[in-house]
Amino acid sequence: MHRRGVLGGLFGLPLLAWGATRDPMPSVMWDYHRLRLLGDGPFVFDERVRVNVPPFAEDSRQVPVEVDARALPGGFSRLLLWAELNPIPHVLSLYPSAELLPVLAVRIRIEQATPIRAALLGEDGVWHVGSAWIDAAGGGCTAPSVVRAQPGWEERLGQIHAGRFERAGNQRLRLQVAHPMDNGLIGGVPEFYLDRAELRSADGEVLARLDLFPAVSENPTLTLEVHGHRDLQLWLHDNNGNEFLAAL
């Protein structure tokens, strides 16, 4: 009986290690995107990285995605988000300060049913990956722009609407920016999108830096949560060189 128990424990070890890196979806594109975005460093699929999406994308041009990794111990140095089967998969990269919580919400485009991935680089040097599946009728990346069909959209370009909500000493920020976020997949319409953003304190300290990609929806919304810091600023830049700044 003792030998059987020891053997069972030994055989269980590789199963646990293998299960931690086995794709829970699975997806034929996982290995490609892992190497392209995460490199060849260690990773683990981690249920503590929660990726919340609706079961079906009613509007494939405006799909809400929430990432909540507050259950992970310690801090993180990077967060990547991508939609695996999109023609433009990469949604954003987030580089946080110590004051930023591992909570993020954004609206994205999806072209078809796809896995959505969020990967956080923890203090342990390991990428912790959360996954979700969203079904869709498709076409969100190649549908005509709603923003460009609205009269006077150029005059509203870069306008920022924001709400701030206090939660147990933290500030949750919900932002919406007027911008078409053209992805270059519509005939005759070149790429025109917000490519960088910074959340700053009142004295200019960068609390979060984001690299944005055209998979983000038009008139993008973004939710972040920061500890302390009641007076904040949002700086934005697009690929045409326009800059926008708003006090929150």
PDB file of C-alpha atoms in Angstrom, residues 78-228:
ATOM      1  CA  ARG A  78       3.176  43.750 -18.024  1.00  0.00           C
ATOM      2  CA  LEU A  79      -0.277  42.743 -19.234  1.00  0.00           C
ATOM      3  CA  LEU A  80      -0.981  41.652 -22.803  1.00  0.00           C
ATOM      4  CA  LEU A  81      -4.426  41.133 -24.320  1.00  0.00           C
ATOM      5  CA  TRP A  82      -5.169  39.534 -27.680  1.00  0.00           C
ATOM      6  CA  ALA A  83      -7.968  37.926 -29.709  1.00  0.00           C
ATOM      7  CA  GLU A  84      -6.364  34.850 -31.175  1.00  0.00           C
ATOM      8  CA  LEU A  85      -8.254  34.441 -34.477  1.00  0.00           C
ATOM      9  CA  ASN A  86      -8.526  38.128 -35.378  1.00  0.00           C
ATOM     10  CA  PRO A  87      -6.791  39.457 -38.504  1.00  0.00           C
ATOM     11  CA  ILE A  88      -5.199  41.964 -36.086  1.00  0.00           C
ATOM     12  CA  PRO A  89      -4.912  39.851 -32.920  1.00  0.00           C
ATOM     13  CA  HIS A  90      -2.999  42.139 -30.533  1.00  0.00           C
ATOM     14  CA  VAL A  91      -5.374  44.409 -28.591  1.00  0.00           C
ATOM     15  CA  LEU A  92      -3.091  46.169 -26.116  1.00  0.00           C
ATOM     16  CA  SER A  93      -0.027  45.987 -23.912  1.00  0.00           C
ATOM     17  CA  LEU A  94      -0.151  47.545 -20.437  1.00  0.00           C
ATOM     18  CA  TYR A  95       2.909  48.576 -18.407  1.00  0.00           C
ATOM     19  CA  PRO A  96       1.825  49.408 -14.846  1.00  0.00           C
ATOM     20  CA  SER A  97       3.270  51.248 -11.878  1.00  0.00           C
ATOM     21  CA  ALA A  98       3.016  49.755  -8.395  1.00  0.00           C
ATOM     22  CA  GLU A  99      -0.159  51.809  -7.779  1.00  0.00           C
ATOM     23  CA  LEU A 100      -2.117  50.210 -10.633  1.00  0.00           C
ATOM     24  CA  LEU A 101      -4.306  47.211  -9.822  1.00  0.00           C
ATOM     25  CA  PRO A 102      -4.441  44.201 -12.195  1.00  0.00           C
ATOM     26  CA  VAL A 103      -7.928  45.115 -13.393  1.00  0.00           C
ATOM     27  CA  LEU A 104      -8.735  46.201 -16.947  1.00  0.00           C
ATOM     28  CA  ALA A 105     -11.812  46.493 -19.144  1.00  0.00           C
ATOM     29  CA  VAL A 106     -11.918  47.460 -22.813  1.00  0.00           C
ATOM     30  CA  ARG A 107     -14.161  47.052 -25.861  1.00  0.00           C
ATOM     31  CA  ILE A 108     -12.666  45.304 -28.869  1.00  0.00           C
ATOM     32  CA  ARG A 109     -13.481  44.172 -32.396  1.00  0.00           C
ATOM     33  CA  ILE A 110     -13.612  40.499 -33.312  1.00  0.00           C
ATOM     34  CA  GLU A 111     -13.865  39.023 -36.792  1.00  0.00           C
ATOM     35  CA  GLN A 112     -15.079  35.542 -35.805  1.00  0.00           C
ATOM     36  CA  ALA A 113     -15.527  33.261 -32.808  1.00  0.00           C
ATOM     37  CA  THR A 114     -12.177  33.261 -31.020  1.00  0.00           C
ATOM     38  CA  PRO A 115     -10.261  32.636 -27.818  1.00  0.00           C
ATOM     39  CA  ILE A 116      -9.491  35.827 -25.893  1.00  0.00           C
ATOM     40  CA  ARG A 117      -6.216  35.725 -23.948  1.00  0.00           C
ATOM     41  CA  ALA A 118      -4.794  37.878 -21.169  1.00  0.00           C
ATOM     42  CA  ALA A 119      -1.226  37.288 -19.982  1.00  0.00           C
ATOM     43  CA  LEU A 120       0.384  38.943 -16.965  1.00  0.00           C
ATOM     44  CA  LEU A 121       4.116  38.803 -16.289  1.00  0.00           C
ATOM     45  CA  GLY A 122       4.378  38.240 -12.550  1.00  0.00           C
ATOM     46  CA  GLU A 123       7.152  38.946 -10.065  1.00  0.00           C
ATOM     47  CA  ASP A 124       8.082  35.270 -10.374  1.00  0.00           C
ATOM     48  CA  GLY A 125       9.133  35.818 -14.003  1.00  0.00           C
ATOM     49  CA  VAL A 126       6.291  33.600 -15.252  1.00  0.00           C
ATOM     50  CA  TRP A 127       3.538  34.593 -17.668  1.00  0.00           C
ATOM     51  CA  HIS A 128       0.175  33.842 -16.057  1.00  0.00           C
ATOM     52  CA  VAL A 129      -2.378  33.328 -18.832  1.00  0.00           C
ATOM     53  CA  GLY A 130      -6.151  33.558 -18.597  1.00  0.00           C
ATOM     54  CA  SER A 131      -8.427  32.442 -21.426  1.00  0.00           C
ATOM     55  CA  ALA A 132     -12.048  32.802 -22.511  1.00  0.00           C
ATOM     56  CA  TRP A 133     -14.018  31.802 -25.581  1.00  0.00           C
ATOM     57  CA  ILE A 134     -16.490  34.100 -27.287  1.00  0.00           C
ATOM     58  CA  ASP A 135     -18.843  33.090 -30.065  1.00  0.00           C
ATOM     59  CA  ALA A 136     -19.738  35.551 -32.822  1.00  0.00           C
ATOM     60  CA  ALA A 137     -21.455  35.880 -36.160  1.00  0.00           C
ATOM     61  CA  GLY A 138     -18.317  37.751 -37.229  1.00  0.00           C
ATOM     62  CA  GLY A 139     -17.303  40.683 -39.387  1.00  0.00           C
ATOM     63  CA  GLY A 140     -16.473  43.156 -36.620  1.00  0.00           C
ATOM     64  CA  CYS A 141     -13.030  43.944 -38.036  1.00  0.00           C
ATOM     65  CA  THR A 142     -14.202  44.535 -41.604  1.00  0.00           C
ATOM     66  CA  ALA A 143     -17.535  46.282 -41.003  1.00  0.00           C
ATOM     67  CA  PRO A 144     -17.859  49.939 -42.119  1.00  0.00           C
ATOM     68  CA  SER A 145     -17.172  52.549 -39.460  1.00  0.00           C
ATOM     69  CA  VAL A 146     -20.158  53.907 -37.557  1.00  0.00           C
ATOM     70  CA  VAL A 147     -18.153  56.926 -36.368  1.00  0.00           C
ATOM     71  CA  ARG A 148     -17.310  58.095 -39.892  1.00  0.00           C
ATOM     72  CA  ALA A 149     -20.980  58.007 -40.840  1.00  0.00           C
ATOM     73  CA  GLN A 150     -21.814  60.540 -38.116  1.00  0.00           C
ATOM     74  CA  PRO A 151     -21.737  64.209 -39.183  1.00  0.00           C
ATOM     75  CA  GLY A 152     -19.094  66.343 -37.493  1.00  0.00           C
ATOM     76  CA  TRP A 153     -17.073  63.450 -36.094  1.00  0.00           C
ATOM     77  CA  GLU A 154     -13.826  65.269 -36.917  1.00  0.00           C
ATOM     78  CA  GLU A 155     -14.763  68.102 -34.533  1.00  0.00           C
ATOM     79  CA  ARG A 156     -15.227  65.600 -31.695  1.00  0.00           C
ATOM     80  CA  LEU A 157     -11.950  63.790 -32.361  1.00  0.00           C
ATOM     81  CA  GLY A 158     -10.072  63.148 -29.121  1.00  0.00           C
ATOM     82  CA  GLN A 159     -12.850  64.226 -26.773  1.00  0.00           C
ATOM     83  CA  ILE A 160     -12.583  62.271 -23.530  1.00  0.00           C
ATOM     84  CA  HIS A 161     -15.524  61.471 -21.287  1.00  0.00           C
ATOM     85  CA  ALA A 162     -14.581  60.004 -17.930  1.00  0.00           C
ATOM     86  CA  GLY A 163     -16.117  58.830 -14.689  1.00  0.00           C
ATOM     87  CA  ARG A 164     -14.262  58.175 -11.434  1.00  0.00           C
ATOM     88  CA  PHE A 165     -15.618  55.911  -8.696  1.00  0.00           C
ATOM     89  CA  GLU A 166     -14.071  55.313  -5.285  1.00  0.00           C
ATOM     90  CA  ARG A 167     -13.810  51.677  -4.223  1.00  0.00           C
ATOM     91  CA  ALA A 168     -12.262  50.899  -0.826  1.00  0.00           C
ATOM     92  CA  GLY A 169      -9.574  53.560  -1.179  1.00  0.00           C
ATOM     93  CA  ASN A 170      -8.982  52.861  -4.861  1.00  0.00           C
ATOM     94  CA  GLN A 171     -10.059  54.967  -7.819  1.00  0.00           C
ATOM     95  CA  ARG A 172     -11.838  53.135 -10.636  1.00  0.00           C
ATOM     96  CA  LEU A 173     -11.721  55.114 -13.880  1.00  0.00           C
ATOM     97  CA  ARG A 174     -13.987  54.541 -16.862  1.00  0.00           C
ATOM     98  CA  LEU A 175     -12.997  56.464 -19.969  1.00  0.00           C
ATOM     99  CA  GLN A 176     -14.406  56.890 -23.450  1.00  0.00           C
ATOM    100  CA  VAL A 177     -12.483  58.574 -26.264  1.00  0.00           C
ATOM    101  CA  ALA A 178     -13.967  59.836 -29.525  1.00  0.00           C
ATOM    102  CA  HIS A 179     -11.853  58.267 -32.263  1.00  0.00           C
ATOM    103  CA  PRO A 180     -12.651  56.105 -35.341  1.00  0.00           C
ATOM    104  CA  MET A 181      -9.815  53.613 -34.635  1.00  0.00           C
ATOM    105  CA  ASP A 182      -9.575  52.728 -38.353  1.00  0.00           C
ATOM    106  CA  ASN A 183      -7.738  49.437 -38.781  1.00  0.00           C
ATOM    107  CA  GLY A 184      -6.862  49.665 -42.495  1.00  0.00           C
ATOM    108  CA  LEU A 185      -9.027  46.661 -43.437  1.00  0.00           C
ATOM    109  CA  ILE A 186     -11.758  48.767 -45.061  1.00  0.00           C
ATOM    110  CA  GLY A 187     -11.085  49.654 -48.695  1.00  0.00           C
ATOM    111  CA  GLY A 188      -9.906  53.224 -49.195  1.00  0.00           C
ATOM    112  CA  VAL A 189      -9.630  53.985 -45.449  1.00  0.00           C
ATOM    113  CA  PRO A 190      -6.051  53.955 -44.106  1.00  0.00           C
ATOM    114  CA  GLU A 191      -5.058  53.097 -40.550  1.00  0.00           C
ATOM    115  CA  PHE A 192      -5.942  55.882 -38.120  1.00  0.00           C
ATOM    116  CA  TYR A 193      -5.966  54.808 -34.499  1.00  0.00           C
ATOM    117  CA  LEU A 194      -4.858  55.645 -30.976  1.00  0.00           C
ATOM    118  CA  ASP A 195      -1.532  53.896 -30.464  1.00  0.00           C
ATOM    119  CA  ARG A 196      -0.343  55.133 -27.063  1.00  0.00           C
ATOM    120  CA  ALA A 197      -1.872  56.236 -23.786  1.00  0.00           C
ATOM    121  CA  GLU A 198      -0.579  57.228 -20.384  1.00  0.00           C
ATOM    122  CA  LEU A 199      -2.441  57.580 -17.106  1.00  0.00           C
ATOM    123  CA  ARG A 200      -0.582  60.204 -15.080  1.00  0.00           C
ATOM    124  CA  SER A 201      -0.800  61.630 -11.594  1.00  0.00           C
ATOM    125  CA  ALA A 202      -1.364  65.357 -11.081  1.00  0.00           C
ATOM    126  CA  ASP A 203       2.409  65.927 -10.881  1.00  0.00           C
ATOM    127  CA  GLY A 204       3.097  64.009 -14.102  1.00  0.00           C
ATOM    128  CA  GLU A 205       4.119  60.608 -12.700  1.00  0.00           C
ATOM    129  CA  VAL A 206       3.190  57.850 -15.159  1.00  0.00           C
ATOM    130  CA  LEU A 207       0.923  55.368 -13.372  1.00  0.00           C
ATOM    131  CA  ALA A 208       0.174  53.246 -16.436  1.00  0.00           C
ATOM    132  CA  ARG A 209       1.401  53.171 -20.019  1.00  0.00           C
ATOM    133  CA  LEU A 210      -0.499  51.441 -22.799  1.00  0.00           C
ATOM    134  CA  ASP A 211       0.364  50.467 -26.351  1.00  0.00           C
ATOM    135  CA  LEU A 212      -2.905  50.229 -28.292  1.00  0.00           C
ATOM    136  CA  PHE A 213      -3.677  48.463 -31.571  1.00  0.00           C
ATOM    137  CA  PRO A 214      -6.538  48.679 -34.123  1.00  0.00           C
ATOM    138  CA  ALA A 215      -8.309  45.661 -32.581  1.00  0.00           C
ATOM    139  CA  VAL A 216      -9.638  48.165 -30.028  1.00  0.00           C
ATOM    140  CA  SER A 217     -13.161  49.278 -30.951  1.00  0.00           C
ATOM    141  CA  GLU A 218     -14.011  52.682 -32.390  1.00  0.00           C
ATOM    142  CA  ASN A 219     -14.821  55.318 -29.768  1.00  0.00           C
ATOM    143  CA  PRO A 220     -12.874  53.101 -27.365  1.00  0.00           C
ATOM    144  CA  THR A 221     -13.766  52.638 -23.725  1.00  0.00           C
ATOM    145  CA  LEU A 222     -11.219  51.761 -21.085  1.00  0.00           C
ATOM    146  CA  THR A 223     -11.501  50.959 -17.386  1.00  0.00           C
ATOM    147  CA  LEU A 224      -8.537  51.028 -14.993  1.00  0.00           C
ATOM    148  CA  GLU A 225      -8.198  50.987 -11.221  1.00  0.00           C
ATOM    149  CA  VAL A 226      -5.471  52.779  -9.284  1.00  0.00           C
ATOM    150  CA  HIS A 227      -4.644  53.003  -5.590  1.00  0.00           C
ATOM    151  CA  GLY A 228      -4.800  56.505  -4.068  1.00  0.00           C
TER     152      GLY A 228
END
